[in-house]
Short mmCIF file of C-alpha atoms and ligand atoms in Angstrom, two decimals:
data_model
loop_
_atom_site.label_atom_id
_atom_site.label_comp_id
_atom_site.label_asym_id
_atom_site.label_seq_id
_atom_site.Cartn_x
_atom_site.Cartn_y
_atom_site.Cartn_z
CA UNK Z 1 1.13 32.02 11.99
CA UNK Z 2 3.26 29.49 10.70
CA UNK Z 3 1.43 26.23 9.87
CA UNK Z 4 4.44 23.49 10.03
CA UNK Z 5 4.43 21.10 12.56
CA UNK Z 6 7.96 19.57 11.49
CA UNK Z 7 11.34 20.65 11.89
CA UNK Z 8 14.33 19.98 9.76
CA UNK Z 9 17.92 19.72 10.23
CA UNK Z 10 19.20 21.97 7.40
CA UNK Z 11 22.19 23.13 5.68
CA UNK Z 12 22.25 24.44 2.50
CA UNK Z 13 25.39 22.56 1.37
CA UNK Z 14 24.42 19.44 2.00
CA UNK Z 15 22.95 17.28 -1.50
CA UNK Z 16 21.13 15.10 1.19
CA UNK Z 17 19.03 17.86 2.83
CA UNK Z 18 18.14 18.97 -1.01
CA UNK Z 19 16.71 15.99 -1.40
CA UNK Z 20 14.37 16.36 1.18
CA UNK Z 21 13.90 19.87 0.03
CA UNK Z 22 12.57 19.02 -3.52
CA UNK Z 23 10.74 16.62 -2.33
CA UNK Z 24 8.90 18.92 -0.39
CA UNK Z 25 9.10 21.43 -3.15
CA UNK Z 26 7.82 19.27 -5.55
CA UNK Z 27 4.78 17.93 -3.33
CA UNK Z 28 3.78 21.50 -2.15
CA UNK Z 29 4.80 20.83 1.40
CA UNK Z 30 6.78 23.26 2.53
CA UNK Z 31 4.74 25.12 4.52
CA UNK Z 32 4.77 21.56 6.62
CA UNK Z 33 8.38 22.10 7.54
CA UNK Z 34 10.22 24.35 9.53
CA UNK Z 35 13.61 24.42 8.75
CA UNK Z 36 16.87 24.68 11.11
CA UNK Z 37 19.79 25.48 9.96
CA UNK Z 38 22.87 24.19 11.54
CA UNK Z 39 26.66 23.86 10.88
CA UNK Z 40 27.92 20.00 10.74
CA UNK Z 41 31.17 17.84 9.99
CA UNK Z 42 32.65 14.49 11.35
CA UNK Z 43 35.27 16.81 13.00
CA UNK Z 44 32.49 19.22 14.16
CA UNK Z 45 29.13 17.91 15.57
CA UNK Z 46 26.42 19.48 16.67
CA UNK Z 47 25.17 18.22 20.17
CA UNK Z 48 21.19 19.15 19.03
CA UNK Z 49 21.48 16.95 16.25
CA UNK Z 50 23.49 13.89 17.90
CA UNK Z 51 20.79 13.67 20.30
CA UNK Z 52 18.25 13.18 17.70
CA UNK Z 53 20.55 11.53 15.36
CA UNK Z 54 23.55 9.28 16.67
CA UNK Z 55 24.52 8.85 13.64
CA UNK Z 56 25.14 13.06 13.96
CA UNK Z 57 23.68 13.43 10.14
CA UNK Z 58 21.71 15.49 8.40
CA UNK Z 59 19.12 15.72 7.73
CA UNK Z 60 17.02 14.73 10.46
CA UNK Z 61 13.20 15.42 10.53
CA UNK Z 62 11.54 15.85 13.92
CA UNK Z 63 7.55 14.97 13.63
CA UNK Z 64 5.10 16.74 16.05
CA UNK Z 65 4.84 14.04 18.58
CA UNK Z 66 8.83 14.11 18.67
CA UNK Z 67 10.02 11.35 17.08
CA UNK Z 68 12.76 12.02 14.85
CA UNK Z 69 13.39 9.99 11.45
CA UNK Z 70 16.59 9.97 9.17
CA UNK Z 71 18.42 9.03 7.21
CA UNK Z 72 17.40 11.45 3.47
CA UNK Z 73 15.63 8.37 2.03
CA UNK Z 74 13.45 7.67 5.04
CA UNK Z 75 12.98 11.45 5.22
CA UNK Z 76 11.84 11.50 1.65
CA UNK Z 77 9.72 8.56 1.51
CA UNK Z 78 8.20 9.32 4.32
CA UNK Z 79 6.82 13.08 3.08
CA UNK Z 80 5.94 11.64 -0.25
CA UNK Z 81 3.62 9.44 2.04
CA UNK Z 82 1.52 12.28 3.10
CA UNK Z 83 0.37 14.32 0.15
CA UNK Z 84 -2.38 13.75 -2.26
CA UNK Z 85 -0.05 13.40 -5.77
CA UNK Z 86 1.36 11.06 -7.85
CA UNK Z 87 4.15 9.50 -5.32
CA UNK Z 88 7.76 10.45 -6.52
CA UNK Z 89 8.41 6.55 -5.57
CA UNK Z 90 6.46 3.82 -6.82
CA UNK Z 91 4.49 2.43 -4.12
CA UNK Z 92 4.88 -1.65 -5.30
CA UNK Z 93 6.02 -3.53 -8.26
CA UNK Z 94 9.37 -3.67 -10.08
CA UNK Z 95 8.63 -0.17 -10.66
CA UNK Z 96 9.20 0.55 -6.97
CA UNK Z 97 12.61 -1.78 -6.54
CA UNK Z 98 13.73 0.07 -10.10
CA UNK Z 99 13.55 3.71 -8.42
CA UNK Z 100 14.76 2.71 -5.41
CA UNK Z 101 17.80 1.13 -6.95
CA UNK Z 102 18.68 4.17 -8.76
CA UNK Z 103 18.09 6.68 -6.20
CA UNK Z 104 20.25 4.13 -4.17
CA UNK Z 105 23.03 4.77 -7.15
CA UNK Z 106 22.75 8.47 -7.11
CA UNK Z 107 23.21 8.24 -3.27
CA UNK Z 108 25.93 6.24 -3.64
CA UNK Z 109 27.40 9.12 -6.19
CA UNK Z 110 26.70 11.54 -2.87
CA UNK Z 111 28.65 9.10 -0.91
CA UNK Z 112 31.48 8.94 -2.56
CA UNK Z 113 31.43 12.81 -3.39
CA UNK Z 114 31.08 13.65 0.16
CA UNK Z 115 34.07 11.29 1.31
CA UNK Z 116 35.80 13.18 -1.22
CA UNK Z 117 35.30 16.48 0.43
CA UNK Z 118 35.81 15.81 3.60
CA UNK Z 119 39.10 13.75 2.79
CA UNK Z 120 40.33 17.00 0.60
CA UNK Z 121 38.90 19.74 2.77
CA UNK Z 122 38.84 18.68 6.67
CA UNK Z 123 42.50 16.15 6.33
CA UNK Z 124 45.52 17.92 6.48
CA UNK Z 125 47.43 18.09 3.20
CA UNK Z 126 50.01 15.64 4.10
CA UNK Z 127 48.05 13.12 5.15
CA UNK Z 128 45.65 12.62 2.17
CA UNK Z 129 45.24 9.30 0.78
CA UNK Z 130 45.43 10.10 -3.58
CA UNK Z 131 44.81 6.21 -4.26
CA UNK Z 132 41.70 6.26 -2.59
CA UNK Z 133 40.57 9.70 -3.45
CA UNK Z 134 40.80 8.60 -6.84
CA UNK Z 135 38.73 5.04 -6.24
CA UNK Z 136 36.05 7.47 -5.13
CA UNK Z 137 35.80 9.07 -8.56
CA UNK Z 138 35.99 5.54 -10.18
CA UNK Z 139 32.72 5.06 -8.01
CA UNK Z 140 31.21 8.21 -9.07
CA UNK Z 141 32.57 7.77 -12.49
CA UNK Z 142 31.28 4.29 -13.05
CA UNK Z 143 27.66 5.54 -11.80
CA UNK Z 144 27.53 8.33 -14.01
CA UNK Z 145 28.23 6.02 -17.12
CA UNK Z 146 25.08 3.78 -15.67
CA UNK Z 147 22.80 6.47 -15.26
CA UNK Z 148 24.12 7.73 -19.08
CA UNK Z 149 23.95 4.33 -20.53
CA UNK Z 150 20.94 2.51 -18.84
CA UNK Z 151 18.41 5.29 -16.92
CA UNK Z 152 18.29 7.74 -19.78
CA UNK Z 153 14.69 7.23 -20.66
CA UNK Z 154 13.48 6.63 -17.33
CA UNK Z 155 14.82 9.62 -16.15
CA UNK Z 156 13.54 11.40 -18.46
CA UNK Z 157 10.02 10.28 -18.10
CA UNK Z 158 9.32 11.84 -14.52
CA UNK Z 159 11.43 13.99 -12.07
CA UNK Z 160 11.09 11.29 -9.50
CA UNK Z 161 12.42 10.42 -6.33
CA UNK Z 162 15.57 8.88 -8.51
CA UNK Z 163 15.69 11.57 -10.49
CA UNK Z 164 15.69 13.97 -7.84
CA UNK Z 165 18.71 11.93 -6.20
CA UNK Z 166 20.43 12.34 -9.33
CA UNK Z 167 20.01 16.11 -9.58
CA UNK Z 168 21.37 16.47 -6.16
CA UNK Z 169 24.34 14.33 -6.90
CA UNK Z 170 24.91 16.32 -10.60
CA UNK Z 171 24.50 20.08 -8.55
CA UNK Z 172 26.85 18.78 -5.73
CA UNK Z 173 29.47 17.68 -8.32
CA UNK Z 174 29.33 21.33 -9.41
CA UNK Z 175 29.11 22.61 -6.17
CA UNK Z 176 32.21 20.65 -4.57
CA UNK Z 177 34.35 20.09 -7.98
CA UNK Z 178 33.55 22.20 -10.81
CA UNK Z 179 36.39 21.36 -12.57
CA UNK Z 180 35.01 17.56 -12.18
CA UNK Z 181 34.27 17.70 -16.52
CA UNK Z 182 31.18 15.03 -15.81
CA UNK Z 183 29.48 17.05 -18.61
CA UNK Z 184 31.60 16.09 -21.42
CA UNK Z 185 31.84 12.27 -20.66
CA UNK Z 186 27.92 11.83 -20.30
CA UNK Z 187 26.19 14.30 -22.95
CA UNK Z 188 23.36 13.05 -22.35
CA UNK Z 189 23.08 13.30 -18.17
CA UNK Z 190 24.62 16.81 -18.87
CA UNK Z 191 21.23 17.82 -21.53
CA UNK Z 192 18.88 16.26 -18.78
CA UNK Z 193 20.52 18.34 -15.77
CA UNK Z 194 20.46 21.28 -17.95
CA UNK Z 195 16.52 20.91 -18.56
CA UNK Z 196 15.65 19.79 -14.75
CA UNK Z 197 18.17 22.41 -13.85
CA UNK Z 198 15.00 24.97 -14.54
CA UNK Z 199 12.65 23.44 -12.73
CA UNK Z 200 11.32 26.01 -9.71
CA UNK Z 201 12.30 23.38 -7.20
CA UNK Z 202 15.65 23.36 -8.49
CA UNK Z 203 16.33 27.33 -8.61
CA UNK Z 204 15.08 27.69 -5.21
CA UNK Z 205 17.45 25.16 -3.45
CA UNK Z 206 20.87 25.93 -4.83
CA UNK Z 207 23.81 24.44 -2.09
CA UNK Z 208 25.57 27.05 -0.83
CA UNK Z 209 27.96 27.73 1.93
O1 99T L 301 29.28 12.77 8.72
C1 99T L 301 29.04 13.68 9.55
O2 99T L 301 29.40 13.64 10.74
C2 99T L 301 28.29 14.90 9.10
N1 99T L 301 27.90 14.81 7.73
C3 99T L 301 26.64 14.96 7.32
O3 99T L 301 25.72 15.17 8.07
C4 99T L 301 26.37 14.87 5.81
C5 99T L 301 26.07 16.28 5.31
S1 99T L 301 26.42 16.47 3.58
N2 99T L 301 25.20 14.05 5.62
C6 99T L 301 25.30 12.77 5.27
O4 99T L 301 26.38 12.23 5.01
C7 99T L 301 23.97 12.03 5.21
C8 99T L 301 24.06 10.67 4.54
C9 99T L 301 22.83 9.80 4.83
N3 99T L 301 23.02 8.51 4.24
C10 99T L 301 21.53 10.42 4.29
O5 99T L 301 20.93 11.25 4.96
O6 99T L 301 21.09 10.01 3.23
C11 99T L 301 27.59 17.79 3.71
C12 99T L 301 28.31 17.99 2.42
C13 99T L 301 29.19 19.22 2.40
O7 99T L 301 29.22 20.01 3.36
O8 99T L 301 29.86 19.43 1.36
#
């Protein structure tokens, strides 16, 4: 019999669900969660997940006395709040605004990523807006040369709840725009994602269609 008392909103293409998924990977929760998988875009909503989530997002996490939380970084915090471990976020201190701010960045790499896919793949042709398809990659761009230049080390120290942000945005860039190149630019981002790459949490979430 199935021990989870949870349900999540899950699609396997989505870097923000991932999150949530390595998070429960990486804390041994998954037996917590049980997941369901639906089909979403702004152009097709689900009615089962607007009623839990006007925003009509994923993911979405339904407890057992049926409330529902979202957005990913509530979803996250809030599982690494009930295991035993090391938390993936920093519970107080600069350490805690630090991670937040950079899992914040590699969200905000997601954001821009996912604007670009639904601008390229759900607008028709002729209506696609180049200039500001291309100030989205400036945004990813720019974050990518932070997280090479500045968050090196850090990342490095601990897959953490930043680091897992990152690896989401990294495998989505691959996922969504493999001829993106990111790799060549930051060397250094590209050696990390190839190490963190093999972690089991990693192998068993790959996005997929
Ligand atoms: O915007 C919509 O109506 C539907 N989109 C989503 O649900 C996307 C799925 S990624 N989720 C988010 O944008 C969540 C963002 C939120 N801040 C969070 O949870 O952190 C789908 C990507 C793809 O299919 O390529």
């Amino acid at each position: 019999m199935s021990a989870a008392t949870m349900t999540l909103y899950h699609a396997a293409a989505s870097p923000f669900v991932r999150k949530v998924m390595l998070v429960l990977h990486e804390t041994a929760q998954l037996e917590r969660v049980h997941l369901q998988s639906i089909l979403v875009a702004p152009t097709k909503p689900n009615l089962a997940l607007n009623a839990d989530n006007p925003a009509g997002k994923l993911p979405a996490l339904r407890l057992a006395d049926g409330n529902v939380l979202h957005d990913s970084r509530v979803i996250c915090e809030y599982l690494d709040h009930l295991h035993d471990g090391e938390p993936l976020l920093a519970r107080q201190g600069a350490a805690r605004w630090r991670s937040l701010t950079l899992a914040s960045l590699a969200d905000a790499i997601l954001d821009a990523a996912v604007l670009i896919r639904y601008e390229t793949f759900l607008r028709p042709a002729d209506r696609q807006w180049e200039t500001w398809l291309a100030a989205q990659q400036d945004k990813i761009e720019r974050s990518l040369t932070y997280f090479e230049q500045h968050a090196l080390s850090e990342l490095r120290q601990r897959f953490d709840m930043a680091a897992i942000g990152l690896a989401c945005a990294l495998g989505y860039l691959d996922f969504r725009q493999p001829e993106h190149g990111w790799r060549e630019r930051h060397p250094g981002l590209a050696d990390w994602y190839a190490q963190v790459s093999q972690r089991p949490s990693m192998l068993a979430t790959p996005p997929t269609n």
